[in-house]
CSV table of N, CA, C and O in Angstrom, one decimal:
chain,number,residue,atom,x,y,z
A,1,UNK,N,-172.4,-3.5,128.3
A,1,UNK,CA,-172.1,-2.1,127.9
A,1,UNK,C,-173.4,-1.6,127.2
A,1,UNK,O,-174.0,-2.2,126.4
A,2,UNK,N,-173.9,-0.4,127.7
A,2,UNK,CA,-175.1,0.1,127.0
A,2,UNK,C,-174.7,1.0,125.8
A,2,UNK,O,-173.6,1.2,125.5
A,3,UNK,N,-175.8,1.5,125.2
A,3,UNK,CA,-175.5,2.3,123.9
A,3,UNK,C,-174.7,3.5,124.2
A,3,UNK,O,-173.8,3.8,123.5
A,4,UNK,N,-175.0,4.3,125.3
A,4,UNK,CA,-174.2,5.5,125.6
A,4,UNK,C,-172.7,5.2,125.9
A,4,UNK,O,-171.8,5.9,125.4
A,5,UNK,N,-172.5,4.1,126.6
A,5,UNK,CA,-171.1,3.7,126.8
A,5,UNK,C,-170.4,3.3,125.5
A,5,UNK,O,-169.2,3.6,125.3
A,6,UNK,N,-171.1,2.6,124.7
A,6,UNK,CA,-170.6,2.2,123.4
A,6,UNK,C,-170.2,3.4,122.5
A,6,UNK,O,-169.1,3.4,122.0
A,7,UNK,N,-171.1,4.4,122.5
A,7,UNK,CA,-170.9,5.6,121.7
A,7,UNK,C,-169.6,6.3,122.3
A,7,UNK,O,-168.8,6.8,121.5
A,8,UNK,N,-169.5,6.4,123.6
A,8,UNK,CA,-168.3,7.0,124.2
A,8,UNK,C,-167.1,6.3,123.8
A,8,UNK,O,-166.0,6.9,123.5
A,9,UNK,N,-167.1,5.0,123.9
A,9,UNK,CA,-165.9,4.2,123.5
A,9,UNK,C,-165.6,4.4,122.1
A,9,UNK,O,-164.4,4.5,121.7
A,10,UNK,N,-166.6,4.4,121.2
A,10,UNK,CA,-166.3,4.6,119.8
A,10,UNK,C,-165.8,6.0,119.5
A,10,UNK,O,-164.9,6.1,118.6
A,11,UNK,N,-166.2,7.0,120.2
A,11,UNK,CA,-165.8,8.4,120.0
A,11,UNK,C,-164.3,8.5,120.3
A,11,UNK,O,-163.6,9.4,119.8
A,12,UNK,N,-163.7,7.6,121.1
A,12,UNK,CA,-162.3,7.7,121.4
A,12,UNK,C,-161.4,7.0,120.4
A,12,UNK,O,-160.2,7.2,120.4
A,13,UNK,N,-162.0,6.4,119.4
A,13,UNK,CA,-161.3,5.7,118.3
A,13,UNK,C,-160.7,6.8,117.3
A,13,UNK,O,-161.3,7.8,117.2
A,14,UNK,N,-159.7,6.4,116.6
A,14,UNK,CA,-159.2,7.3,115.6
A,14,UNK,C,-160.2,7.5,114.5
A,14,UNK,O,-161.1,6.6,114.3
A,15,UNK,N,-160.2,8.6,113.8
A,15,UNK,CA,-161.2,8.9,112.7
A,15,UNK,C,-161.4,7.7,111.7
A,15,UNK,O,-162.5,7.3,111.4
A,16,UNK,N,-160.3,7.2,111.3
A,16,UNK,CA,-160.4,6.1,110.3
A,16,UNK,C,-161.2,4.9,110.8
A,16,UNK,O,-162.0,4.3,110.1
A,17,UNK,N,-160.9,4.6,112.1
A,17,UNK,CA,-161.6,3.4,112.7
A,17,UNK,C,-163.1,3.8,112.9
A,17,UNK,O,-164.0,2.9,112.7
A,18,UNK,N,-163.4,5.0,113.3
A,18,UNK,CA,-164.8,5.4,113.4
A,18,UNK,C,-165.5,5.4,112.1
A,18,UNK,O,-166.7,4.9,112.0
A,19,UNK,N,-164.8,5.8,111.0
A,19,UNK,CA,-165.5,5.7,109.7
A,19,UNK,C,-165.8,4.2,109.3
A,19,UNK,O,-166.8,3.9,108.7
A,20,UNK,N,-164.9,3.3,109.7
A,20,UNK,CA,-165.1,1.9,109.4
A,20,UNK,C,-166.3,1.4,110.2
A,20,UNK,O,-167.1,0.6,109.6
A,21,UNK,N,-166.5,1.9,111.4
A,21,UNK,CA,-167.7,1.5,112.2
A,21,UNK,C,-168.9,2.0,111.5
A,21,UNK,O,-170.0,1.3,111.4
A,22,UNK,N,-168.9,3.3,111.1
A,22,UNK,CA,-170.1,3.9,110.4
A,22,UNK,C,-170.5,3.0,109.2
A,22,UNK,O,-171.6,2.7,109.0
A,23,UNK,N,-169.5,2.7,108.4
A,23,UNK,CA,-169.7,1.9,107.2
A,23,UNK,C,-170.3,0.5,107.6
A,23,UNK,O,-171.3,0.1,107.0
A,24,UNK,N,-169.7,-0.1,108.6
A,24,UNK,CA,-170.2,-1.4,109.0
A,24,UNK,C,-171.7,-1.3,109.5
A,24,UNK,O,-172.5,-2.2,109.2
A,25,UNK,N,-172.0,-0.3,110.3
A,25,UNK,CA,-173.4,-0.2,110.8
A,25,UNK,C,-174.3,0.1,109.6
A,25,UNK,O,-175.4,-0.5,109.5
A,26,UNK,N,-173.9,1.0,108.7
A,26,UNK,CA,-174.7,1.4,107.6
A,26,UNK,C,-175.1,0.1,106.8
A,26,UNK,O,-176.2,-0.1,106.3
A,27,UNK,N,-174.1,-0.8,106.6
A,27,UNK,CA,-174.3,-2.0,105.8
A,27,UNK,C,-175.2,-3.0,106.5
A,27,UNK,O,-175.7,-3.8,105.8
A,28,UNK,N,-175.5,-2.8,107.8
A,28,UNK,CA,-176.4,-3.7,108.4
A,28,UNK,C,-177.9,-3.2,108.3
A,28,UNK,O,-178.8,-4.0,108.7
A,29,UNK,N,-178.1,-2.0,107.8
A,29,UNK,CA,-179.5,-1.5,107.8
A,29,UNK,C,-180.2,-2.3,106.7
A,29,UNK,O,-179.7,-2.5,105.6
A,30,UNK,N,-181.5,-2.5,106.9
A,30,UNK,CA,-182.3,-3.2,105.9
A,30,UNK,C,-182.5,-2.3,104.7
A,30,UNK,O,-182.5,-1.1,104.8
A,31,UNK,N,-182.7,-2.9,103.5
A,31,UNK,CA,-182.9,-2.2,102.3
A,31,UNK,C,-184.1,-1.2,102.3
A,31,UNK,O,-184.1,-0.2,101.6
A,32,UNK,N,-185.1,-1.6,103.1
A,32,UNK,CA,-186.3,-0.8,103.1
A,32,UNK,C,-186.4,0.3,104.2
A,32,UNK,O,-187.4,0.9,104.4
A,33,UNK,N,-185.3,0.6,104.9
A,33,UNK,CA,-185.2,1.6,105.9
A,33,UNK,C,-185.3,3.0,105.2
A,33,UNK,O,-184.8,3.2,104.2
A,34,UNK,N,-186.1,3.9,105.9
A,34,UNK,CA,-186.3,5.2,105.3
A,34,UNK,C,-185.1,6.1,105.7
A,34,UNK,O,-184.8,6.4,106.8
A,35,UNK,N,-184.3,6.4,104.7
A,35,UNK,CA,-183.2,7.3,104.9
A,35,UNK,C,-183.4,8.6,104.1
A,35,UNK,O,-182.4,9.3,103.7
A,36,UNK,N,-184.6,9.1,104.1
A,36,UNK,CA,-184.9,10.3,103.4
A,36,UNK,C,-184.3,11.5,104.2
A,36,UNK,O,-184.2,11.4,105.5
A,37,UNK,N,-184.1,12.6,103.6
A,37,UNK,CA,-183.5,13.7,104.2
A,37,UNK,C,-184.6,14.7,104.6
A,37,UNK,O,-185.7,14.7,104.0
A,38,UNK,N,-184.4,15.6,105.6
A,38,UNK,CA,-185.3,16.6,105.9
A,38,UNK,C,-185.3,17.7,104.9
A,38,UNK,O,-184.3,17.8,104.1
A,39,UNK,N,-186.3,18.6,104.9
A,39,UNK,CA,-186.3,19.7,103.9
A,39,UNK,C,-185.1,20.6,104.2
A,39,UNK,O,-184.5,21.1,103.2
A,40,UNK,N,-184.7,20.8,105.4
A,40,UNK,CA,-183.5,21.6,105.7
A,40,UNK,C,-182.2,20.9,105.1
A,40,UNK,O,-181.4,21.6,104.6
A,41,UNK,N,-182.1,19.6,105.3
A,41,UNK,CA,-181.0,18.9,104.8
A,41,UNK,C,-181.0,19.0,103.2
A,41,UNK,O,-179.9,19.2,102.6
A,42,UNK,N,-182.1,18.8,102.6
A,42,UNK,CA,-182.2,18.9,101.2
A,42,UNK,C,-181.8,20.3,100.7
A,42,UNK,O,-181.1,20.4,99.7
A,43,UNK,N,-182.2,21.3,101.4
A,43,UNK,CA,-181.9,22.7,101.0
A,43,UNK,C,-180.3,22.9,101.0
A,43,UNK,O,-179.7,23.5,100.2
A,44,UNK,N,-179.7,22.3,102.1
A,44,UNK,CA,-178.3,22.4,102.2
A,44,UNK,C,-177.6,21.6,101.1
A,44,UNK,O,-176.6,22.1,100.5
A,45,UNK,N,-178.1,20.4,100.8
A,45,UNK,CA,-177.5,19.6,99.6
A,45,UNK,C,-177.7,20.4,98.3
A,45,UNK,O,-176.7,20.5,97.5
A,46,UNK,N,-178.8,21.0,98.1
A,46,UNK,CA,-179.0,21.8,96.9
A,46,UNK,C,-178.1,23.0,96.8
A,46,UNK,O,-177.5,23.3,95.8
A,47,UNK,N,-177.9,23.7,98.0
A,47,UNK,CA,-177.0,24.8,98.1
A,47,UNK,C,-175.5,24.4,97.7
A,47,UNK,O,-174.9,25.0,96.9
A,48,UNK,N,-175.1,23.3,98.3
A,48,UNK,CA,-173.7,22.8,98.0
A,48,UNK,C,-173.6,22.4,96.6
A,48,UNK,O,-172.5,22.6,96.0
A,49,UNK,N,-174.6,21.7,96.0
A,49,UNK,CA,-174.5,21.3,94.6
A,49,UNK,C,-174.4,22.5,93.7
A,49,UNK,O,-173.6,22.6,92.7
A,50,UNK,N,-175.2,23.5,94.0
A,50,UNK,CA,-175.2,24.8,93.2
A,50,UNK,C,-173.8,25.4,93.3
A,50,UNK,O,-173.3,25.9,92.3
A,51,UNK,N,-173.3,25.5,94.5
A,51,UNK,CA,-172.0,26.1,94.7
A,51,UNK,C,-170.9,25.3,93.9
A,51,UNK,O,-170.0,25.9,93.3
A,52,UNK,N,-171.0,24.0,93.9
A,52,UNK,CA,-170.1,23.2,93.1
A,52,UNK,C,-170.2,23.4,91.6
A,52,UNK,O,-169.2,23.6,90.9
A,53,UNK,N,-171.5,23.5,91.2
A,53,UNK,CA,-171.7,23.8,89.7
A,53,UNK,C,-171.2,25.1,89.3
A,53,UNK,O,-170.7,25.3,88.2
A,54,UNK,N,-171.3,26.1,90.2
A,54,UNK,CA,-170.8,27.5,89.9
A,54,UNK,C,-169.2,27.5,89.9
A,54,UNK,O,-168.7,28.2,89.1
A,55,UNK,N,-168.6,26.7,90.7
A,55,UNK,CA,-167.1,26.6,90.7
A,55,UNK,C,-166.6,25.2,91.0
A,55,UNK,O,-166.3,25.0,92.2
A,56,UNK,N,-166.6,24.3,90.1
A,56,UNK,CA,-166.1,23.0,90.3
A,56,UNK,C,-164.7,22.8,90.8
A,56,UNK,O,-164.3,21.8,91.4
A,57,UNK,N,-163.9,23.9,90.6
A,57,UNK,CA,-162.5,23.8,91.0
A,57,UNK,C,-162.3,23.8,92.5
A,57,UNK,O,-161.3,23.4,93.0
A,58,UNK,N,-163.4,24.0,93.3
A,58,UNK,CA,-163.3,24.0,94.7
A,58,UNK,C,-163.4,22.6,95.3
A,58,UNK,O,-163.2,22.3,96.5
A,59,UNK,N,-163.8,21.6,94.4
A,59,UNK,CA,-164.0,20.2,94.9
A,59,UNK,C,-162.6,19.6,95.0
A,59,UNK,O,-161.6,20.0,94.4
A,60,UNK,N,-162.5,18.6,95.9
A,60,UNK,CA,-161.3,17.8,96.0
A,60,UNK,C,-161.6,16.3,95.7
A,60,UNK,O,-162.8,15.9,95.7
A,61,UNK,N,-160.6,15.6,95.3
A,61,UNK,CA,-160.8,14.2,94.9
A,61,UNK,C,-161.0,13.3,96.1
A,61,UNK,O,-160.8,13.7,97.3
A,62,UNK,N,-161.5,12.1,95.9
A,62,UNK,CA,-161.7,11.2,97.0
A,62,UNK,C,-160.4,10.9,97.7
A,62,UNK,O,-160.3,10.8,98.9
A,63,UNK,N,-159.4,10.7,96.9
A,63,UNK,CA,-158.0,10.5,97.5
A,63,UNK,C,-157.6,11.6,98.4
A,63,UNK,O,-157.1,11.3,99.5
A,64,UNK,N,-157.8,12.8,98.0
A,64,UNK,CA,-157.5,14.0,98.8
A,64,UNK,C,-158.3,14.0,100.1
A,64,UNK,O,-157.8,14.3,101.2
A,65,UNK,N,-159.6,13.7,99.9
A,65,UNK,CA,-160.4,13.6,101.1
A,65,UNK,C,-159.9,12.6,102.1
A,65,UNK,O,-159.8,12.9,103.3
A,66,UNK,N,-159.6,11.4,101.6
A,66,UNK,CA,-159.1,10.4,102.5
A,66,UNK,C,-157.8,10.8,103.2
A,66,UNK,O,-157.5,10.5,104.3
A,67,UNK,N,-156.9,11.4,102.4
A,67,UNK,CA,-155.6,11.9,102.9
A,67,UNK,C,-155.9,12.9,104.1
A,67,UNK,O,-155.2,12.8,105.2
A,68,UNK,N,-156.8,13.8,103.9
A,68,UNK,CA,-157.1,14.8,105.0
A,68,UNK,C,-157.7,14.1,106.2
A,68,UNK,O,-157.4,14.4,107.3
A,69,UNK,N,-158.6,13.1,106.0
A,69,UNK,CA,-159.1,12.4,107.1
A,69,UNK,C,-158.1,11.7,107.9
A,69,UNK,O,-158.0,11.7,109.1
A,70,UNK,N,-157.2,11.0,107.2
A,70,UNK,CA,-156.1,10.2,107.8
A,70,UNK,C,-155.2,11.2,108.6
A,70,UNK,O,-154.6,10.8,109.6
A,71,UNK,N,-154.9,12.4,108.0
A,71,UNK,CA,-154.0,13.3,108.7
A,71,UNK,C,-154.6,13.9,109.9
A,71,UNK,O,-153.9,14.5,110.7
A,72,UNK,N,-155.9,13.8,110.2
A,72,UNK,CA,-156.5,14.3,111.4
A,72,UNK,C,-156.3,13.4,112.6
A,72,UNK,O,-156.7,13.8,113.7
A,73,UNK,N,-155.8,12.3,112.4
A,73,UNK,CA,-155.6,11.3,113.5
A,73,UNK,C,-154.6,11.9,114.5
A,73,UNK,O,-153.7,12.6,114.3
C-alpha cells in the first residue's frame, strides 16, 4: 500500500480513530524536528488568542470538545 492509498484508507476511519492515528504519528517524530508555524499561522493563533482574552466565555472545556468530536461519528 502506498502513502496515497494509506491516507485514503485512514480518511474512511471514524474521527476518534483518525485522531488516535494523528497522535501516534506525532509521537514518532524526533524531538529535533522543526514544527515551527508560518507567519500566517502565527497571525491566526494570535487572532484567536486575542479573541479568547476579549471573551473567555466563548471557550469550551476539553471534555466538551471531545464530546463534540465523538458526536460527529
